[in-house]
Short mmCIF file of C-alpha atoms and ligand atoms in Angstrom, two decimals:
data_model
loop_
_atom_site.label_atom_id
_atom_site.label_comp_id
_atom_site.label_asym_id
_atom_site.label_seq_id
_atom_site.Cartn_x
_atom_site.Cartn_y
_atom_site.Cartn_z
CA MET P 521 111.04 65.50 137.98
CA ILE P 522 113.46 65.66 135.34
CA LYS P 523 116.50 67.90 135.98
CA LYS P 524 117.10 71.16 134.09
CA LEU P 525 120.07 71.15 131.85
CA SER P 526 121.47 73.98 133.43
CA GLU P 527 121.56 71.91 136.77
CA VAL P 528 122.97 68.64 135.19
CA ILE P 529 126.72 67.85 135.56
CA PRO P 530 127.57 65.58 132.38
CA GLU P 531 128.50 62.14 133.75
CA VAL P 532 131.34 62.07 131.35
CA ASP P 533 133.83 65.02 130.66
CA THR P 534 135.14 64.76 127.30
CA HIS P 535 137.91 67.38 127.44
CA THR P 536 140.27 67.38 130.48
CA HIS P 537 143.84 68.23 130.73
CA THR P 538 146.49 67.14 133.14
CA VAL P 539 149.92 68.12 134.14
CA ILE P 540 151.44 66.38 131.07
CA SER P 541 149.77 68.78 128.86
CA GLY P 542 152.61 71.42 129.73
CA HIS P 543 150.17 74.22 131.19
CA ALA P 544 147.64 72.38 133.12
CA TRP P 545 147.74 72.22 136.81
CA SER P 546 146.65 68.65 138.23
CA THR P 547 147.37 64.98 138.01
CA VAL P 548 145.00 62.26 136.68
CA THR P 549 144.38 60.90 140.26
CA GLU P 550 143.63 64.38 141.30
CA ASN P 551 141.04 64.95 138.19
CA CYS P 552 139.46 61.60 138.79
CA ALA P 553 138.81 62.46 142.31
CA ALA P 554 137.40 65.81 141.57
CA ALA P 555 134.98 63.82 139.10
CA ALA P 556 134.26 61.18 141.69
CA ALA P 557 133.20 63.72 144.33
CA LYS P 558 130.65 65.37 141.73
CA GLN P 559 129.38 61.87 141.34
CA MET P 560 130.68 61.81 137.66
CA LYS P 561 131.26 58.27 135.83
CA GLY P 562 134.02 59.05 133.26
CA LEU P 563 136.57 61.73 132.00
CA CYS P 564 138.25 61.66 128.70
CA LEU P 565 142.17 62.44 129.20
CA THR P 566 142.65 64.92 126.11
CA GLU P 567 146.10 65.83 126.56
CA HIS P 568 147.83 68.73 124.28
CA GLY P 569 150.19 67.28 121.61
CA PRO P 570 153.71 68.17 121.15
CA GLY P 571 152.68 71.18 118.67
CA ILE P 572 152.32 73.54 121.42
CA PRO P 573 154.93 74.43 123.94
CA GLY P 574 155.26 72.20 126.83
CA GLY P 575 152.75 69.64 125.19
CA ALA P 576 152.80 65.97 125.61
CA PRO P 577 155.08 63.76 123.72
CA TYR P 578 153.86 62.14 120.32
CA PHE P 579 153.95 58.71 121.94
CA THR P 580 151.44 59.67 124.65
CA PRO P 581 148.56 57.50 123.33
CA HIS P 582 150.84 54.22 123.59
CA SER P 583 152.27 55.67 127.03
CA GLN P 584 148.66 56.10 128.32
CA MET P 585 148.07 52.36 128.12
CA MET P 586 149.96 52.20 131.56
CA ILE P 587 147.18 54.06 133.18
CA PRO P 588 144.08 51.98 134.41
CA GLU P 589 140.78 51.88 132.78
CA MET P 590 139.10 52.70 136.07
CA ILE P 591 140.71 55.02 138.75
CA GLY P 592 138.27 54.68 141.89
CA PRO P 593 134.55 55.04 140.31
CA ILE P 594 135.86 56.68 137.41
CA ARG P 595 136.45 55.31 133.99
CA VAL P 596 139.51 56.80 132.43
CA TYR P 597 139.14 57.31 128.65
CA LYS P 598 142.38 57.55 126.82
CA GLY P 599 142.81 60.46 124.78
CA MET P 600 144.56 63.47 123.19
CA GLU P 601 143.82 67.02 121.75
CA VAL P 602 146.02 66.91 118.94
CA ASN P 603 147.25 69.96 117.12
CA ILE P 604 146.31 70.73 113.58
CA LEU P 605 149.62 72.35 112.89
CA GLY P 606 148.58 74.29 109.64
CA ILE P 607 146.16 74.66 106.70
CA ASP P 608 147.81 71.64 105.08
CA GLY P 609 146.11 69.78 107.79
CA ARG P 610 149.10 68.08 109.26
CA LEU P 611 148.67 66.61 112.88
CA ASP P 612 151.52 66.63 115.65
CA VAL P 613 150.72 62.91 116.51
CA PRO P 614 151.11 60.33 113.79
CA ASP P 615 148.14 57.89 112.84
CA LYS P 616 150.32 54.95 114.29
CA GLN P 617 149.90 56.63 117.94
CA LEU P 618 146.43 57.72 117.27
CA GLN P 619 145.26 54.37 116.80
CA TYR P 620 145.80 53.41 120.45
CA LEU P 621 143.36 56.25 121.69
CA GLU P 622 139.91 56.07 122.92
CA PHE P 623 138.76 59.28 122.05
CA GLY P 624 140.70 62.02 119.94
CA ILE P 625 139.91 65.72 119.35
CA ALA P 626 141.95 67.67 117.18
CA SER P 627 142.37 71.22 117.63
CA PHE P 628 143.84 74.49 115.75
CA HIS P 629 145.62 76.38 118.34
CA ALA P 630 146.45 79.48 116.25
CA GLY P 631 148.15 82.42 117.92
CA GLY P 632 151.26 82.38 120.14
CA ALA P 633 152.43 79.15 119.55
CA GLY P 634 153.66 79.39 115.97
CA ILE P 635 150.53 77.83 114.63
CA VAL P 636 149.05 79.86 111.94
CA ALA P 637 145.44 79.63 110.89
CA GLY P 638 144.12 80.47 107.37
CA THR P 639 141.16 82.01 105.95
CA GLU P 640 137.76 80.95 106.56
CA SER P 641 137.36 78.78 103.81
CA GLU P 642 140.78 77.45 104.21
CA ASN P 643 140.17 76.57 108.03
CA THR P 644 136.80 74.97 107.11
CA GLU P 645 138.64 72.89 104.45
CA VAL P 646 141.29 71.79 107.00
CA TYR P 647 138.72 70.98 109.68
CA ILE P 648 136.58 68.80 107.33
CA LYS P 649 139.64 66.97 106.32
CA THR P 650 140.59 66.45 109.87
CA LEU P 651 137.43 65.07 110.78
CA GLN P 652 137.91 62.38 108.04
CA ASN P 653 140.79 60.95 109.92
CA PRO P 654 139.33 58.01 111.48
CA TRP P 655 140.80 58.13 115.08
CA ILE P 656 139.34 61.79 115.34
CA ASP P 657 135.90 61.97 116.85
CA THR P 658 135.57 65.84 116.96
CA ILE P 659 137.34 69.03 116.37
CA GLY P 660 138.14 70.87 119.58
CA HIS P 661 136.48 74.52 120.14
CA ALA P 662 135.77 75.12 116.29
CA ASP P 663 133.83 78.14 117.32
CA GLU P 664 137.15 79.79 118.48
CA PRO P 665 136.81 83.22 116.83
CA ARG P 666 140.51 83.44 116.28
CA VAL P 667 140.16 80.58 113.68
CA PRO P 668 137.28 81.46 111.59
CA CYS P 669 135.49 78.65 109.71
CA ASP P 670 132.10 77.84 108.13
CA LEU P 671 130.37 76.32 111.37
CA GLU P 672 127.54 74.80 109.46
CA ALA P 673 130.05 72.97 107.22
CA VAL P 674 131.87 71.54 109.94
CA VAL P 675 128.38 70.48 111.68
CA LEU P 676 127.27 68.95 108.51
CA GLU P 677 130.47 66.69 107.81
CA ALA P 678 130.55 65.55 111.43
CA LYS P 679 126.92 64.48 110.83
CA ARG P 680 127.92 62.56 107.57
CA LEU P 681 130.65 60.77 109.27
CA GLY P 682 128.74 60.03 112.35
CA LYS P 683 131.22 62.02 114.37
CA LEU P 684 130.59 64.68 117.20
CA ILE P 685 130.65 68.24 117.57
CA GLU P 686 132.19 69.47 120.71
CA LEU P 687 130.49 72.26 122.68
CA ASN P 688 133.27 73.73 124.80
CA ASN P 689 132.36 75.35 127.99
CA LYS P 690 135.21 77.71 127.87
CA ARG P 691 133.96 79.35 124.66
CA VAL P 692 130.71 80.64 126.24
CA PRO P 693 131.48 83.99 127.52
CA ALA P 694 131.33 84.75 131.09
CA ASP P 695 129.35 87.77 130.70
CA GLY P 696 126.31 86.07 128.48
CA PHE P 697 126.24 83.94 125.51
CA GLU P 698 124.06 86.12 123.54
CA GLY P 699 125.67 86.79 119.99
CA SER P 700 128.40 84.38 120.46
CA ARG P 701 129.74 81.98 118.17
CA ALA P 702 129.06 79.21 121.01
CA LEU P 703 125.43 79.96 120.72
CA GLU P 704 125.58 79.78 116.72
CA TYR P 705 127.26 76.36 116.89
CA ALA P 706 124.84 74.65 119.31
CA LEU P 707 121.89 76.18 117.30
CA LEU P 708 123.27 74.73 114.17
CA CYS P 709 123.55 71.24 116.11
CA LYS P 710 119.95 71.37 117.16
CA LYS P 711 118.85 72.45 113.53
CA HIS P 712 120.74 69.58 111.91
CA ASN P 713 120.04 67.26 114.84
CA GLN P 714 123.76 66.72 115.33
CA ARG P 715 125.10 64.86 118.21
CA VAL P 716 127.38 66.79 120.75
CA CYS P 717 129.83 66.26 123.55
CA VAL P 718 129.99 68.85 126.33
CA GLY P 719 133.55 69.21 127.30
CA THR P 720 134.99 71.66 130.20
CA ASP P 721 138.44 71.86 128.75
CA ALA P 722 139.51 71.68 132.53
CA HIS P 723 143.24 72.61 133.18
CA PHE P 724 142.60 72.35 137.05
CA HIS P 725 140.73 69.65 138.68
CA THR P 726 138.15 72.10 140.45
CA MET P 727 137.23 72.47 136.54
CA VAL P 728 136.45 68.89 135.91
CA GLY P 729 132.49 68.59 135.13
CA ASP P 730 131.86 72.13 135.44
CA ALA P 731 130.13 72.92 132.04
CA ARG P 732 127.46 75.32 133.81
CA ARG P 733 127.75 77.81 131.38
CA MET P 734 127.37 75.54 128.53
CA MET P 735 124.57 73.74 129.84
CA THR P 736 122.54 76.95 130.71
CA LEU P 737 123.14 77.95 127.16
CA LEU P 738 121.70 74.57 125.89
CA GLU P 739 118.86 75.06 128.23
CA SER P 740 117.92 78.23 126.96
CA ILE P 741 117.50 77.03 123.44
CA ASP P 742 115.86 73.69 124.47
CA PHE P 743 118.69 71.51 123.08
CA PRO P 744 117.59 68.01 123.03
CA PRO P 745 119.45 66.13 126.06
CA GLU P 746 119.29 63.13 123.71
CA LEU P 747 121.90 64.52 121.18
CA ILE P 748 124.51 64.87 124.26
CA VAL P 749 126.36 61.78 124.13
CA ASN P 750 128.15 62.45 127.44
CA LEU P 751 125.14 63.27 129.50
CA THR P 752 125.25 59.86 130.74
CA ILE P 753 128.02 57.13 130.58
CA GLU P 754 125.54 54.48 129.00
CA GLY P 755 125.27 57.32 126.08
CA PHE P 756 128.99 57.60 125.98
CA GLU P 757 129.69 53.95 126.01
CA ALA P 758 126.98 53.63 123.11
CA TYR P 759 129.35 56.11 121.21
CA MET P 760 132.31 54.17 122.18
CA GLN P 761 130.95 50.80 120.82
CA GLU P 762 129.93 52.71 117.54
CA ARG P 763 133.47 53.88 117.22
CA ARG P 764 135.02 50.46 117.84
CA GLU P 765 132.69 49.18 115.00
CA ARG P 766 133.66 52.36 112.77
CA LEU P 767 137.32 51.63 113.17
CA GLN P 768 137.30 47.91 112.76
CA GLY P 769 139.51 46.73 110.10
CA ILE P 770 141.32 50.06 109.94
CA THR P 771 144.95 49.58 109.97
CA VAL P 772 147.85 52.25 109.82
ZN1 LIG K 1486 145.41 74.20 126.92
ZN1 LIG K 1487 142.29 73.38 122.78
#
């Protein structure tokens, strides 16, 4: 019998943090052990960049090459959640470093960290420009209400570029998803047949793989499972292959 989406743990968690992010509380080893205990197959290390206090240094992508590809049964995909520093679209990690990543998320962490978001149209424009960076695979939590944007425009640009939309478990309100931006975003992905990655945004190892809120939301709207690239490691590896082809011949 096919499992209901709400009962599925994605085999690859595409958004996790470790202690090097500055305000996360588990190590790479602990996150991998937690993933293995849930019979998962992989996780993306997506460490915060230096643009927020305590974030990992700009040379993290190069440094991550010291981490093995496999830790126990878990495939460790090297990645970062870089910061969009303002509406001019500057990132806090240079392309020379981004080129080493296997998975790149770019996020606008406005408020509290000296990073200021713009108007809805400015934020939309910066998200679209950021998606066009070849090393960036997705925008982190674009449904974050503090950074208003045109979610449909973001979905359509990701589709045009063959990139992903991140559906972030932490953006689903604990008291229900009715009327939430998270629901609106997921519905737009369904409407446009847009591929997504479901990430937990884990800042502690017990959160790794726990995407229940988002998976329950997706089940409620009959979201096509084949659009979720990280449900299985084979699905995610297929995206990785596509990414390598996309990046072939691109130099910094
Ligand atoms: Zn964080
Ligand atoms: Zn974030």
